[in-house]
């Protein structure tokens, strides 16, 4: 399951969408060296980021890394201590929250308990002095869009968690913001509803063309939803890239470890593409990522890229490790084998459960050999 | 435990305790008062007729019910004294409730918005007056409000007034006493609703284009409404029937219904009239409450 969902899902429109690679493209939102401190805590630390029109951007990071703080600065609830935020080329520092063309969907939804679903959704429109007819029309339209027809007269406390989530979404979308900020929009939903809602969110974003910035600490969710992911740690962005790149070419040990499952094998760079003295013996990689002779590097190896087989008497000298099966984690669609190498290092290999059967190809305590292609290892110098 | 799903006897009895309590200490006394109000004044012990005598049997019961009449109520409605007494009570209680709201809401709001650490202390300060006896506090006010009392001293010293002002035995003194005594009952329910309110709602309002000041009217106030209503009822109802404060602080020219009741009961020894005053007062107070409940329910159902 985990790694199946991890594979980037490229739809036709997504593949062609890459304004960040275009030198002439002008970002819709530009965050320039923004910092925000709370006493001794640096919640956001000289962070810079460009986000483009129609982009679906995901901020991913562990708890407390400053994701919410960054969103709140975009919405105007916090002011940066340093740096600038430009929207469409203009500094929005002097614009109060109620005048920003930015809407936020709150982590707690923050629905008004004294208003019905309609009342909640119409709240923002009423502030724009629109005619009664127009408000009614737009509320009805958005209710259809989020599949809540007929729920208009209900109160928030008469709704399920998923319905409340969609009311909150509708309420922030109906204002037609230039940027929609979503703070863990799906955190309160169960796994199945979450998966459905993820696709609904993508659909909606594609249909409306609004720029979405979604905060999540669920990496799978970020992978599925976003054009690009910004991985945050301690108030800084450590890598900003499309999901496939983040997964296949993490730029640091930290990112490789944070996103998905990984084996990190440390060793010394010797010949071109050869790393010696790793716990798994000598490794060969296709791309040395600029590491020089003698550098200490780590090779990141995803479990699903490792081939596991009963130990052969003789194998290739490189990218080949033997050990005994230490633990088997059955996940349904696949199993994670933990293999204790002869060096004592424990490596993880994922094996798809192709055939439905009771006899696993290898069992606990068996001698196995692990092999992988030269292209599979990613050299990390940071 | 029990497969039938029936709750144990004890649990079922517990449910009936409040009903039993209400029946014993509310419905039965109310029935007695109602009965007295339908009786006639008499020089006897008890001072009214007829008296129900169970030993007289069926015949006696029929005579008893035959002797009940609405005469006292006719008297009540024909004498303008009672009418004006009711009116005065409603007026004073109504205005005092309004003043209490204007003072109580900002206090409750202030407490609810202050840092979490100091909230318990502020809360304590609001209920601190309860530590001393109500009567003593009212007597203290007599001291403050009298001609050479603290209030006049301070105002004279500040040069606000040139001559001592007569505070005591005026409606102003009644209002001061009422507002002072009932303030905690206004502040606490409002504080309870405001304290529960999620701060994120105000951010959501701002995010949706609503400036802070406007959000107070569109979000804070509607959410605090149950507390406001509870506070208003909690103050208004007992204030209408208030006796001690108008008696001690008010003048002889202001007769609130509580005082009229007292006079009928203790001076005139006219129990039926006193009982009838009580029944009418009860109706006056119950009708608006029931009406409000009804409207509230309708509003909840047809929420928009
Ligand atoms: N108002 C505040 N006062 C003091 N510290 C704060 C405040 N808001 C946030 N912080 C601190 O700033 C850091 C970043 O908080 P933030 O809420 O942005 O994290 P997050 O990435 O959204 O975490 P999570 O995934 O748990 O929601 C945390 O260490 C937090 O304790
Ligand atoms: Mg957060």
XYZ file of C-alpha atoms and ligand atoms in Angstrom:
718
model
C 0.000 0.000 0.000
C 2.518 2.537 1.158
C 4.736 2.509 -1.847
C 1.948 1.834 -4.308
C 0.437 5.159 -3.300
C 3.829 6.718 -3.372
C 4.290 6.366 -7.102
C 3.447 9.708 -8.640
C 0.194 9.776 -10.513
C 0.703 11.781 -13.629
C -2.416 12.806 -15.425
C -2.115 14.435 -18.810
C -2.495 17.989 -17.597
C -0.163 17.471 -14.684
C 2.718 16.294 -16.806
C 2.782 19.469 -18.843
C 2.396 21.793 -15.908
C 5.815 23.022 -14.852
C 5.951 26.828 -14.721
C 8.704 26.657 -12.110
C 11.000 25.302 -14.807
C 10.178 28.220 -17.089
C 12.529 31.138 -16.553
C 9.996 33.600 -17.978
C 7.073 32.527 -15.803
C 6.181 35.006 -13.068
C 5.101 33.541 -9.769
C 1.697 34.434 -8.353
C 3.008 34.295 -4.839
C 6.552 35.095 -3.887
C 7.839 34.500 -0.389
C 11.161 36.247 0.162
C 13.411 35.388 3.107
C 10.517 35.324 5.508
C 11.152 34.648 9.195
C 8.804 34.433 12.129
C 9.919 33.945 15.734
C 7.967 33.213 18.868
C 10.329 34.165 21.651
C 13.295 31.830 21.317
C 11.474 29.563 18.833
C 12.145 30.237 15.175
C 8.924 28.933 13.634
C 9.810 30.007 10.084
C 13.434 30.635 9.233
C 14.461 32.807 6.237
C 12.192 30.876 3.929
C 11.865 31.674 0.239
C 9.401 30.121 -2.149
C 7.666 30.911 -5.431
C 4.222 29.563 -6.146
C 2.578 29.828 -9.530
C -0.893 30.438 -10.879
C -2.996 27.227 -10.966
C -0.409 25.344 -8.976
C -1.284 22.750 -6.357
C 1.498 23.065 -3.809
C 1.916 20.855 -0.756
C 3.861 21.787 2.349
C 5.071 18.659 4.023
C 6.940 18.340 7.252
C 6.972 16.947 10.754
C 4.840 18.409 13.510
C 5.988 21.812 14.704
C 8.144 22.602 11.686
C 6.269 25.830 10.980
C 3.749 24.866 8.295
C 0.753 26.456 9.994
C 2.762 29.556 10.852
C 3.709 29.994 7.201
C 0.063 29.667 6.107
C -1.052 32.102 8.772
C 1.434 34.645 7.473
C -0.004 34.248 3.977
C -3.532 34.696 5.339
C -2.454 37.708 7.369
C -2.959 36.387 10.903
C 0.741 36.605 11.627
C 3.150 39.232 10.386
C 6.632 38.157 9.268
C 9.420 39.437 11.493
C 11.604 39.636 8.422
C 11.173 39.259 4.691
C 8.399 40.050 2.259
C 5.402 38.288 0.799
C 4.386 39.400 -2.681
C 1.093 38.516 -4.277
C 0.921 39.271 -7.977
C 4.060 41.346 -7.528
C 2.730 43.482 -4.660
C 3.785 43.368 -1.030
C 0.782 42.298 1.004
C 2.199 43.257 4.405
C -0.079 46.307 4.757
C -3.216 44.407 3.666
C -5.300 43.191 6.641
C -6.645 39.610 6.546
C -10.176 40.655 5.618
C -8.954 42.400 2.468
C -6.578 39.727 1.168
C -7.669 37.806 -1.913
C -6.565 34.720 -0.054
C -8.825 32.329 1.811
C -7.964 29.747 4.365
C -9.535 26.477 5.277
C -8.825 25.993 8.949
C -7.410 22.866 10.524
C -10.409 22.817 12.891
C -12.743 23.929 10.038
C -13.935 26.843 12.263
C -17.515 26.635 11.000
C -19.893 29.129 12.590
C -22.047 27.036 14.928
C -24.921 29.522 14.926
C -25.317 29.508 11.144
C -26.630 26.851 8.786
C -24.520 25.373 6.015
C -25.921 28.010 3.672
C -25.351 30.737 6.219
C -21.752 29.662 6.639
C -21.087 29.636 2.919
C -22.918 32.899 2.301
C -21.060 34.638 5.137
C -18.104 35.643 2.989
C -20.268 36.676 0.056
C -22.402 38.911 2.286
C -19.260 40.888 3.112
C -18.896 41.711 -0.577
C -22.272 43.456 -0.842
C -23.515 41.158 -3.562
C -27.201 40.971 -4.409
C -29.347 38.384 -2.635
C -29.939 36.552 -5.910
C -26.267 36.337 -6.740
C -25.408 35.085 -3.255
C -28.103 32.407 -3.465
C -26.925 31.357 -6.912
C -23.298 31.094 -5.898
C -24.105 29.208 -2.712
C -26.223 26.732 -4.675
C -23.480 26.346 -7.264
C -20.762 25.631 -4.727
C -23.011 23.235 -2.798
C -23.392 21.197 -5.960
C -19.682 21.359 -6.578
C -18.844 19.896 -3.170
C -21.724 17.410 -3.416
C -23.761 18.862 -0.587
C -27.030 19.538 -2.407
C -29.886 19.589 0.025
C -27.692 20.147 3.066
C -28.096 23.925 2.976
C -30.498 24.290 5.920
C -28.568 21.973 8.237
C -26.447 23.169 11.088
C -22.770 22.220 11.352
C -23.447 20.023 14.381
C -25.876 17.981 12.286
C -23.164 16.978 9.821
C -20.613 14.201 9.665
C -16.909 15.002 9.743
C -16.574 14.598 5.991
C -19.542 16.840 5.318
C -18.186 19.499 7.652
C -14.884 19.355 5.840
C -16.665 20.001 2.557
C -18.646 22.898 4.027
C -15.389 24.443 5.190
C -13.944 23.922 1.729
C -17.013 25.398 0.059
C -16.991 28.366 2.387
C -13.436 29.289 1.489
C -13.834 28.501 -2.222
C -17.035 30.440 -2.787
C -15.129 33.702 -2.399
C -13.107 32.740 -5.491
C -9.763 33.526 -3.848
C -6.580 33.799 -5.883
C -4.885 31.493 -3.424
C -6.605 28.930 -1.258
C -4.755 27.837 1.854
C -5.684 24.483 3.316
C -4.343 23.509 6.713
C -4.469 19.732 7.016
C -7.837 19.666 5.279
C -8.242 15.909 5.455
C -6.666 15.158 8.808
C -9.993 14.446 10.498
C -11.218 11.962 7.910
C -10.834 8.218 7.943
C -8.536 6.578 5.428
C -11.124 5.648 2.831
C -12.983 8.938 2.909
C -9.656 10.650 2.771
C -8.643 8.886 -0.418
C -11.948 9.793 -2.048
C -11.705 13.382 -0.897
C -8.162 13.666 -2.195
C -9.382 12.969 -5.685
C -12.295 15.340 -5.246
C -9.880 18.038 -4.168
C -7.700 17.461 -7.227
C -10.717 17.527 -9.507
C -11.931 20.732 -7.939
C -8.593 22.404 -8.195
C -8.279 21.461 -11.847
C -11.791 22.649 -12.606
C -11.463 26.005 -10.821
C -7.836 26.706 -11.621
C -7.323 28.239 -8.186
C -3.869 28.080 -6.686
C -3.943 25.689 -3.739
C -1.425 25.505 -0.940
C -2.115 22.531 1.232
C -0.392 21.708 4.489
C -0.101 18.087 5.439
C 2.099 15.781 7.355
C 0.873 12.807 5.366
C 3.450 12.252 2.627
C 1.225 9.984 0.608
C -1.368 12.706 0.500
C 1.179 15.267 -0.611
C 2.384 12.902 -3.357
C -1.101 12.320 -4.682
C -2.317 15.896 -4.559
C 0.469 18.205 -5.451
C 2.315 19.439 -8.507
C 5.193 20.259 -6.230
C 6.033 19.436 -2.662
C 7.976 21.623 -0.302
C 9.552 19.559 2.443
C 9.978 21.613 5.607
C 12.095 21.036 8.656
C 12.710 23.432 11.534
C 11.204 26.370 9.710
C 13.231 25.862 6.548
C 12.449 24.364 3.185
C 14.853 21.505 2.619
C 13.658 20.471 -0.827
C 11.078 21.779 -3.269
C 10.339 19.508 -6.212
C 7.635 17.471 -7.941
C 6.611 14.339 -6.027
C 8.507 11.898 -8.251
C 11.688 13.851 -7.890
C 11.354 14.148 -4.129
C 10.892 10.421 -3.941
C 13.430 9.284 -6.482
C 16.025 11.998 -6.022
C 15.911 13.255 -2.455
C 18.607 15.875 -1.918
C 19.564 14.868 1.603
C 19.522 11.969 4.010
C 16.862 13.757 5.987
C 14.487 14.027 3.029
C 15.177 10.466 1.895
C 14.409 9.241 5.374
C 11.352 11.446 5.873
C 9.680 10.530 2.594
C 8.822 6.861 2.397
C 10.900 3.947 3.566
C 14.578 3.891 2.780
C 17.809 2.027 3.458
C 20.676 4.405 4.051
C 24.056 2.795 3.438
C 27.082 4.834 4.403
C 30.407 4.342 2.746
C 33.405 5.988 1.070
C 33.464 7.065 -2.528
C 36.290 5.417 -4.426
C 36.300 4.903 -8.187
C 33.738 6.492 -10.467
C 30.420 5.267 -9.192
C 31.873 2.862 -6.669
C 31.293 3.152 -2.948
C 33.363 1.027 -0.647
C 32.988 -0.054 2.947
C 29.226 0.113 3.239
C 27.375 -2.296 5.550
C 26.215 -4.022 2.362
C 29.657 -4.344 0.875
C 30.753 -2.584 -2.277
C 28.082 -0.628 -4.147
C 27.952 0.621 -7.693
C 25.759 3.551 -8.616
C 24.893 5.092 -11.955
C 25.144 8.675 -10.748
C 27.703 9.810 -8.216
C 25.912 13.160 -7.734
C 29.168 15.054 -7.829
C 30.738 13.205 -4.902
C 34.490 13.063 -5.127
C 37.001 10.387 -4.351
C 37.309 9.834 -0.607
C 34.032 11.561 0.309
C 31.876 9.912 2.899
C 28.458 9.486 1.317
C 25.213 7.677 1.921
C 23.428 5.619 -0.656
C 19.650 5.732 -0.366
C 17.940 2.605 -1.534
C 14.154 2.216 -1.560
C 12.938 -1.177 -0.303
C 10.799 -1.827 -3.369
C 13.817 -1.523 -5.640
C 15.578 -4.407 -3.963
C 15.220 -7.892 -5.341
C 15.039 -10.601 -2.715
C 15.817 -14.229 -3.535
C 16.883 -17.364 -1.707
C 20.656 -17.156 -1.283
C 22.573 -18.278 -4.335
C 25.952 -19.875 -3.875
C 27.731 -17.222 -5.853
C 26.522 -13.826 -6.975
C 27.814 -10.631 -8.429
C 30.383 -8.936 -6.207
C 28.598 -5.549 -6.195
C 25.074 -4.484 -5.213
C 24.636 -7.867 -3.670
C 24.226 -8.522 0.024
C 23.423 -11.719 1.843
C 21.813 -12.149 5.202
C 19.077 -13.887 7.130
C 15.415 -12.918 7.292
C 14.936 -11.203 10.621
C 11.324 -10.068 10.433
C 8.466 -10.095 7.928
C 5.819 -7.392 7.954
C 2.750 -8.404 6.008
C 0.955 -5.344 4.598
C -1.532 -7.039 2.305
C -0.424 -5.867 -1.099
C 3.181 -6.450 -0.201
C 5.468 -7.604 2.556
C 8.428 -5.854 4.089
C 11.315 -8.204 4.763
C 13.871 -7.109 7.282
C 17.101 -8.827 6.476
C 20.016 -8.887 8.888
C 23.135 -8.707 6.778
C 26.312 -10.521 7.657
C 27.683 -7.132 8.764
C 24.873 -6.853 11.308
C 23.090 -4.077 9.395
C 19.343 -4.540 8.921
C 18.055 -3.823 5.410
C 14.459 -3.571 4.325
C 13.204 -5.084 1.085
C 9.646 -4.881 -0.195
C 8.200 -7.808 -2.063
C 4.875 -7.517 -3.860
C 2.488 -10.285 -2.904
C 1.705 -11.291 -6.447
C 0.283 -14.717 -5.883
C -2.334 -15.362 -3.254
C -0.951 -18.113 -1.182
C 0.047 -19.199 2.238
C 3.609 -20.154 1.401
C 5.883 -17.130 1.328
C 8.872 -17.627 -0.956
C 11.173 -17.320 2.023
C 10.481 -17.504 5.715
C 12.020 -16.298 8.948
C 15.590 -17.396 9.453
C 16.170 -18.223 5.790
C 19.369 -17.196 4.083
C 18.577 -14.696 1.339
C 20.434 -12.492 -1.071
C 19.471 -8.944 -1.908
C 20.333 -7.436 -5.286
C 19.520 -4.161 -7.004
C 20.305 -2.256 -10.119
C 23.005 0.400 -10.318
C 20.344 3.014 -11.118
C 18.451 2.309 -7.898
C 20.899 3.781 -5.425
C 20.907 7.538 -4.883
C 24.129 9.076 -3.621
C 23.576 11.633 -0.866
C 26.305 13.924 0.319
C 24.227 15.941 2.843
C -24.831 -7.271 32.654
C -28.561 -7.752 32.434
C -29.446 -9.213 29.090
C -32.935 -7.699 29.023
C -31.438 -4.208 28.779
C -33.562 -3.038 31.707
C -31.757 -0.674 33.980
C -31.483 -1.647 37.608
C -34.184 -0.391 39.942
C -31.847 2.105 41.595
C -30.998 3.769 38.297
C -34.666 4.097 37.392
C -35.497 5.599 40.768
C -32.692 8.139 40.454
C -34.345 9.528 37.338
C -37.473 10.230 39.370
C -35.718 12.162 42.128
C -35.858 15.542 40.408
C -39.512 15.025 39.483
C -40.322 14.031 43.030
C -38.488 17.068 44.288
C -40.367 19.366 41.937
C -43.705 17.805 42.815
C -43.118 18.024 46.544
C -41.571 21.465 46.787
C -42.997 23.222 43.768
C -46.266 21.752 42.529
C -47.815 21.059 45.935
C -47.058 24.499 47.368
C -48.245 26.047 44.118
C -51.517 24.158 44.384
C -51.941 25.388 47.947
C -51.280 28.986 46.916
C -53.712 28.619 44.026
C -56.334 27.287 46.412
C -55.819 30.130 48.881
C -56.164 32.648 46.087
C -59.607 31.229 45.334
C -60.674 31.443 48.984
C -62.213 34.258 50.995
C -60.589 36.264 53.706
C -61.814 35.301 57.169
C -61.110 36.041 60.766
C -60.037 32.570 61.596
C -57.037 30.307 61.849
C -55.977 29.897 59.033
C -57.317 33.292 57.951
C -59.364 32.128 54.956
C -62.368 30.004 54.027
C -63.203 27.335 53.030
C -60.850 24.895 54.667
C -60.694 21.437 53.210
C -61.870 18.844 55.722
C -61.330 15.285 54.653
C -63.583 13.872 57.417
C -66.622 15.633 55.895
C -66.596 13.092 53.105
C -68.010 13.504 49.606
C -70.615 16.079 50.605
C -67.945 18.151 52.319
C -65.740 18.090 49.239
C -68.571 19.350 47.040
C -69.310 22.197 49.411
C -65.621 23.007 49.507
C -65.303 23.311 45.738
C -68.568 25.226 45.561
C -67.185 27.816 47.960
C -64.145 28.597 45.787
C -64.471 31.759 43.699
C -62.563 34.204 41.543
C -63.661 37.162 43.652
C -60.124 38.006 44.757
C -58.965 38.178 41.148
C -61.803 40.534 40.300
C -60.653 42.769 43.125
C -57.063 42.548 41.895
C -57.992 43.707 38.421
C -60.369 46.442 39.530
C -57.958 48.186 41.896
C -55.326 50.162 39.970
C -52.948 49.936 42.924
C -52.054 46.397 41.964
C -51.812 47.194 38.292
C -49.340 50.007 38.898
C -47.403 47.889 41.326
C -46.938 45.214 38.668
C -46.051 47.818 36.084
C -43.481 49.438 38.365
C -41.890 46.054 39.068
C -41.651 45.150 35.407
C -40.272 48.574 34.581
C -37.618 48.505 37.270
C -36.636 44.902 36.563
C -36.570 45.543 32.808
C -34.414 48.644 33.003
C -32.135 47.033 35.566
C -31.704 44.015 33.278
C -30.721 46.348 30.454
C -28.164 48.122 32.645
C -26.866 44.753 33.833
C -26.411 43.644 30.229
C -24.532 46.789 29.317
C -22.199 46.375 32.278
C -22.116 42.577 32.463
C -21.333 41.782 28.843
C -18.099 43.787 28.644
C -16.980 42.300 31.964
C -17.689 38.744 30.772
C -16.017 39.493 27.436
C -12.986 40.929 29.159
C -12.589 37.901 31.397
C -13.039 35.446 28.528
C -10.416 37.255 26.431
C -7.848 37.651 29.182
C -4.941 35.206 29.451
C -5.857 31.730 30.691
C -3.742 32.152 33.809
C -5.639 35.123 35.212
C -9.133 33.952 34.267
C -9.710 31.950 37.477
C -8.712 34.989 39.560
C -11.048 37.328 37.689
C -13.776 34.721 37.930
C -13.244 34.561 41.683
C -13.465 38.343 41.964
C -16.884 38.268 40.316
C -18.304 35.810 42.817
C -16.371 37.151 45.801
C -19.317 39.273 47.116
C -21.186 36.028 47.818
C -18.765 35.422 50.647
C -20.612 38.004 52.747
C -24.302 38.016 53.539
C -26.626 39.644 51.060
C -28.386 41.644 53.797
C -25.138 43.008 55.152
C -24.150 44.162 51.700
C -27.448 45.988 51.243
C -27.099 47.639 54.643
C -23.648 48.701 53.568
C -25.212 50.395 50.575
C -27.548 52.326 52.908
C -24.410 53.610 54.548
C -22.820 54.548 51.263
C -25.911 56.227 49.841
C -27.124 58.174 52.853
C -26.896 61.956 53.021
C -23.487 62.032 54.724
C -22.443 58.739 53.173
C -19.383 57.768 51.206
C -20.833 58.527 47.780
C -21.745 62.123 48.632
C -18.419 62.629 50.395
C -16.484 61.510 47.358
C -18.593 63.486 44.897
C -18.370 66.610 47.045
C -14.626 66.209 47.414
C -14.257 65.818 43.659
C -16.391 68.885 43.121
C -18.876 67.012 40.966
C -21.725 68.234 43.164
C -22.024 71.323 45.339
C -24.761 70.047 47.619
C -25.269 66.571 49.020
C -27.610 64.615 46.764
C -30.451 62.528 48.104
C -29.706 59.025 46.923
C -31.433 56.905 49.491
C -35.149 56.247 49.118
C -35.083 56.939 45.397
C -35.437 54.714 42.342
C -31.767 55.344 41.622
C -30.872 53.634 44.879
C -33.020 50.651 43.891
C -31.226 50.429 40.541
C -27.841 50.666 42.217
C -28.788 47.915 44.657
C -30.235 45.652 41.962
C -27.364 46.052 39.530
C -24.821 45.538 42.274
C -26.519 42.437 43.664
C -27.360 40.709 40.405
C -24.211 41.428 38.399
C -22.642 37.975 38.975
C -25.794 36.305 37.664
C -25.424 38.266 34.441
C -21.681 37.885 34.055
C -21.338 34.168 34.714
C -23.630 32.698 32.020
C -22.273 35.110 29.398
C -18.718 34.289 30.394
C -19.517 30.579 30.119
C -20.610 30.906 26.480
C -17.816 33.272 25.491
C -15.178 31.146 27.139
C -16.194 28.143 25.030
C -16.060 30.137 21.810
C -13.257 29.125 19.450
C -10.931 32.045 18.676
C -10.473 30.596 15.216
C -14.063 31.650 14.427
C -13.019 35.285 14.545
C -10.055 34.543 12.286
C -12.383 32.696 9.940
C -14.669 35.732 9.875
C -11.730 38.017 9.104
C -10.535 35.598 6.448
C -13.959 35.734 4.802
C -13.781 39.506 4.546
C -15.394 40.585 7.791
C -13.581 43.325 9.735
C -13.002 42.729 13.433
C -15.655 45.143 14.721
C -18.321 43.719 12.444
C -17.402 40.179 13.442
C -18.449 41.061 16.972
C -22.018 41.568 15.797
C -22.060 38.731 13.298
C -20.199 36.061 15.249
C -19.445 36.816 18.888
C -22.832 38.185 19.887
C -24.950 35.461 18.229
C -22.775 32.787 19.791
C -23.057 34.445 23.202
C -26.832 34.768 22.852
C -27.772 31.713 24.947
C -25.655 33.137 27.761
C -27.160 36.587 27.337
C -30.674 35.168 27.473
C -29.883 32.975 30.461
C -28.305 35.902 32.281
C -31.212 38.191 31.476
C -33.784 35.677 32.714
C -31.701 34.833 35.758
C -31.710 38.512 36.709
C -35.070 39.697 35.449
C -37.284 37.078 37.080
C -36.119 37.390 40.678
C -35.795 41.163 40.300
C -39.485 41.507 39.427
C -40.404 39.956 42.755
C -37.532 41.566 44.667
C -38.493 42.755 48.144
C -35.428 43.440 50.263
C -33.679 45.890 47.939
C -36.649 48.187 47.223
C -37.723 47.976 50.848
C -34.363 48.974 52.255
C -33.069 51.312 49.561
C -36.244 52.543 47.870
C -38.696 55.168 49.014
C -42.220 54.730 50.253
C -43.585 56.137 47.003
C -42.178 53.197 44.999
C -44.165 50.060 45.646
C -42.821 47.081 43.760
C -45.034 44.038 43.709
C -42.922 42.287 46.330
C -43.662 45.068 48.798
C -47.374 45.080 47.961
C -47.389 41.366 48.563
C -45.694 41.832 51.903
C -48.208 44.452 52.993
C -51.173 42.269 52.012
C -49.747 39.264 53.756
C -48.344 40.696 56.983
C -50.146 44.021 57.527
C -53.581 43.338 56.067
C -53.477 39.630 56.855
C -55.287 39.104 53.562
C -53.903 35.772 52.442
C -56.203 35.283 49.435
C -55.153 38.610 47.874
C -51.484 37.876 48.569
C -51.890 34.459 46.968
C -53.674 35.910 43.954
C -50.882 38.476 43.491
C -48.423 35.605 43.462
C -50.379 33.598 40.891
C -50.736 36.577 38.552
C -47.034 37.350 38.915
C -46.193 33.776 38.058
C -48.320 33.961 34.906
C -46.703 37.264 33.965
C -43.282 35.661 34.158
C -44.048 32.255 32.721
C -45.737 33.464 29.547
C -42.718 35.297 28.128
C -40.410 32.412 28.991
C -42.612 29.862 27.254
C -42.962 32.195 24.293
C -39.212 32.591 24.090
C -38.619 28.849 24.274
C -41.107 28.353 21.484
C -39.470 30.941 19.243
C -36.066 29.518 20.025
C -37.143 26.059 18.962
C -38.634 27.411 15.746
C -35.431 29.317 15.034
C -33.401 26.161 15.590
C -35.518 24.127 13.228
C -35.631 26.676 10.456
C -32.070 27.851 10.921
C -30.601 29.780 8.060
N 1.334 31.698 18.876
C 2.450 31.016 19.158
N 3.167 31.295 20.261
C 4.289 30.627 20.544
N 4.799 29.640 19.787
C 4.135 29.300 18.678
C 2.909 29.958 18.304
N 2.481 29.405 17.153
C 3.361 28.461 16.835
N 4.360 28.386 17.734
C 5.520 27.481 17.683
O 6.092 27.576 16.404
C 6.465 26.302 15.918
C 5.778 26.006 14.609
O 4.408 25.858 14.836
P 3.383 25.506 13.681
O 2.034 25.553 14.264
O 3.637 26.377 12.503
O 3.763 24.009 13.344
P 3.126 23.002 12.269
O 4.190 22.685 11.289
O 1.874 23.557 11.742
O 2.866 21.724 13.177
P 1.643 20.672 13.125
O 1.946 19.735 12.023
O 1.751 20.013 14.469
O 0.386 21.446 12.954
C 6.116 25.318 17.012
O 7.279 25.056 17.748
C 5.120 26.042 17.861
O 5.202 25.643 19.196
Mg -0.276 22.958 11.986
